[in-house]
Short mmCIF file of C-alpha atoms in Angstrom, two decimals:
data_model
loop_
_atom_site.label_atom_id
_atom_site.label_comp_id
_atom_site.label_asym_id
_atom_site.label_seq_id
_atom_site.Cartn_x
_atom_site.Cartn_y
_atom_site.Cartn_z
CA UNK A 1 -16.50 -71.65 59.27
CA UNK A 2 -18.23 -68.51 57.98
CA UNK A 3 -19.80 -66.32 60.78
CA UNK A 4 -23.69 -66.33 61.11
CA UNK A 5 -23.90 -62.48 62.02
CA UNK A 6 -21.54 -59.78 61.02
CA UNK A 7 -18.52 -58.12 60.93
CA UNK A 8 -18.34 -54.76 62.23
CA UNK A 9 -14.71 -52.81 60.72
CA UNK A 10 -14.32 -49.88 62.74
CA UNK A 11 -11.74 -47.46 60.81
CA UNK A 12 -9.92 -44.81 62.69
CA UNK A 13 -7.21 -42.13 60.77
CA UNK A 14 -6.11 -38.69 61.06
CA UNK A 15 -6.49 -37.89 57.57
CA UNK A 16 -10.08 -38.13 55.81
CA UNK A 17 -8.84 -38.80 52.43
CA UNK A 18 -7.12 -42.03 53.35
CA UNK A 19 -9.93 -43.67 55.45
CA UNK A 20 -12.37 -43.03 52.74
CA UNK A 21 -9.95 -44.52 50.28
CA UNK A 22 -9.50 -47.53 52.56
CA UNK A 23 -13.30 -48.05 52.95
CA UNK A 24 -13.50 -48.09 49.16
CA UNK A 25 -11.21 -51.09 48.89
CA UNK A 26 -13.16 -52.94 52.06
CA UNK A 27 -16.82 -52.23 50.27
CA UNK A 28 -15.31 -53.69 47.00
CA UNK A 29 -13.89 -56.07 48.46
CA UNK A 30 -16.56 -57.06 50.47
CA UNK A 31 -19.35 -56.80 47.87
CA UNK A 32 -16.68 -58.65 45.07
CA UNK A 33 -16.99 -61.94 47.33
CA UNK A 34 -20.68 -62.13 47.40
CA UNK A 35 -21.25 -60.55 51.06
CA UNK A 36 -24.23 -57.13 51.92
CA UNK A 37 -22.22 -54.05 53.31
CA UNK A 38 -24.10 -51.75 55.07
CA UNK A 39 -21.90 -48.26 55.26
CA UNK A 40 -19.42 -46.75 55.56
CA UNK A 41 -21.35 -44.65 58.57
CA UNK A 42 -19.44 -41.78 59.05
CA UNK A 43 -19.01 -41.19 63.12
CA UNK A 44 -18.53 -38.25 65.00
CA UNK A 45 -14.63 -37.04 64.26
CA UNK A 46 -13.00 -36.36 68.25
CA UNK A 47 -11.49 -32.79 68.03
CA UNK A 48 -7.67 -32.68 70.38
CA UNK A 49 -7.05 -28.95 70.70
CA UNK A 50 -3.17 -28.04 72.05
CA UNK A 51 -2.06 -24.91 73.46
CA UNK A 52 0.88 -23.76 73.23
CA UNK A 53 2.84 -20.87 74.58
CA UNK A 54 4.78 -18.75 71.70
CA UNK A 55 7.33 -17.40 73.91
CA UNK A 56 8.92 -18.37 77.17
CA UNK A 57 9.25 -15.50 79.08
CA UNK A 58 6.63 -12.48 79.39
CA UNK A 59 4.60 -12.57 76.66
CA UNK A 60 1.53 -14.94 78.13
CA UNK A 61 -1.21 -13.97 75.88
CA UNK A 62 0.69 -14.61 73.42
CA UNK A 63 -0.12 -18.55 72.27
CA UNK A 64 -1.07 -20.88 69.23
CA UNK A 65 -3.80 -23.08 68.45
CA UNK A 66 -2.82 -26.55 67.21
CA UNK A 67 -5.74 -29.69 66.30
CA UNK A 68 -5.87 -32.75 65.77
CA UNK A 69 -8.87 -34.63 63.95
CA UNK A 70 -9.53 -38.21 64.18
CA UNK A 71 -11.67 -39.49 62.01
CA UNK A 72 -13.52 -42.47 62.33
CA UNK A 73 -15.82 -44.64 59.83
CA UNK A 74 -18.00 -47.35 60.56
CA UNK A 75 -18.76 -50.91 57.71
CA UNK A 76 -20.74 -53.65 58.67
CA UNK A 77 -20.62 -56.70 56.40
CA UNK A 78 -23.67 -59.14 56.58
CA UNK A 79 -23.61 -62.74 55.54
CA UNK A 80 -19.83 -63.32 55.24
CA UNK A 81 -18.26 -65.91 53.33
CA UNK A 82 -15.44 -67.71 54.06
CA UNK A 83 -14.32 -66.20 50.98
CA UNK A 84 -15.35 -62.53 52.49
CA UNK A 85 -13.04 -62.80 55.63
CA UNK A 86 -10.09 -64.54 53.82
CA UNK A 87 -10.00 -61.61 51.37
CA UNK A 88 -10.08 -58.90 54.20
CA UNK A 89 -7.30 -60.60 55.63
CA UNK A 90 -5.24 -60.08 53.04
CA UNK A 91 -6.76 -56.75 52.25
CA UNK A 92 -3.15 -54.50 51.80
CA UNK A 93 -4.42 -50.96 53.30
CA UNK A 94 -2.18 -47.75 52.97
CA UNK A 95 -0.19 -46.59 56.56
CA UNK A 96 -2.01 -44.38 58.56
CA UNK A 97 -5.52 -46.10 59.36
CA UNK A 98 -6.21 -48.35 62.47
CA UNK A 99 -8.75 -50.75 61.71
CA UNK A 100 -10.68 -52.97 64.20
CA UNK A 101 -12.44 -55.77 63.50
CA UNK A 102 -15.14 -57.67 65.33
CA UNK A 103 -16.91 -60.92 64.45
#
């Protein structure tokens, strides 16, 4: 039952240490069972800017700055084996990534 096409693993995470980390163990992974990986693409990180008053009362210029980053990384694996998609099942990846995977 091994899929003709691809696999497209779309990685999400807040921190960029961790989803390059993860895409590590999917490329090794991936190229350990015999399968082509093209990646990881890097993809345009979506900047969350927050506002934020400092004090309550009179002081209105007075504000902070917060961000948040998401990252986002893109791995296509070609020719998957049955092998390929049974190991990336079981693939144990650290908290803080959201990972999507289409066949």
């Amino acid at each position: 039952m091994a899929a003709k096409g691809r696999i497209r693993v779309r990685l999400k995470s807040y921190d960029s240490r961790i989803i390059d980390s993860c895409c590590q163990q999917i490329l090794d992974t991936a190229i350990r069972t015999g399968a082509k990986v093209v990646g990881p693409i890097p993809l345009p990180s979506k900047r969350s800017i927050f506002v934020v008053n400092k004090s309550p009362f009179i002081d209105k210029d007075a504000r902070e700055h917060f961000q948040l980053k998401t990252h986002k990384r893109l791995i296509d694996i070609l020719n998957p084996t049955d092998n390929t998609i049974e190991s990336l099942i079981h693939l144990d990846l650290p908290a803080g990534v959201d990972v999507e995977i289409k066949m």
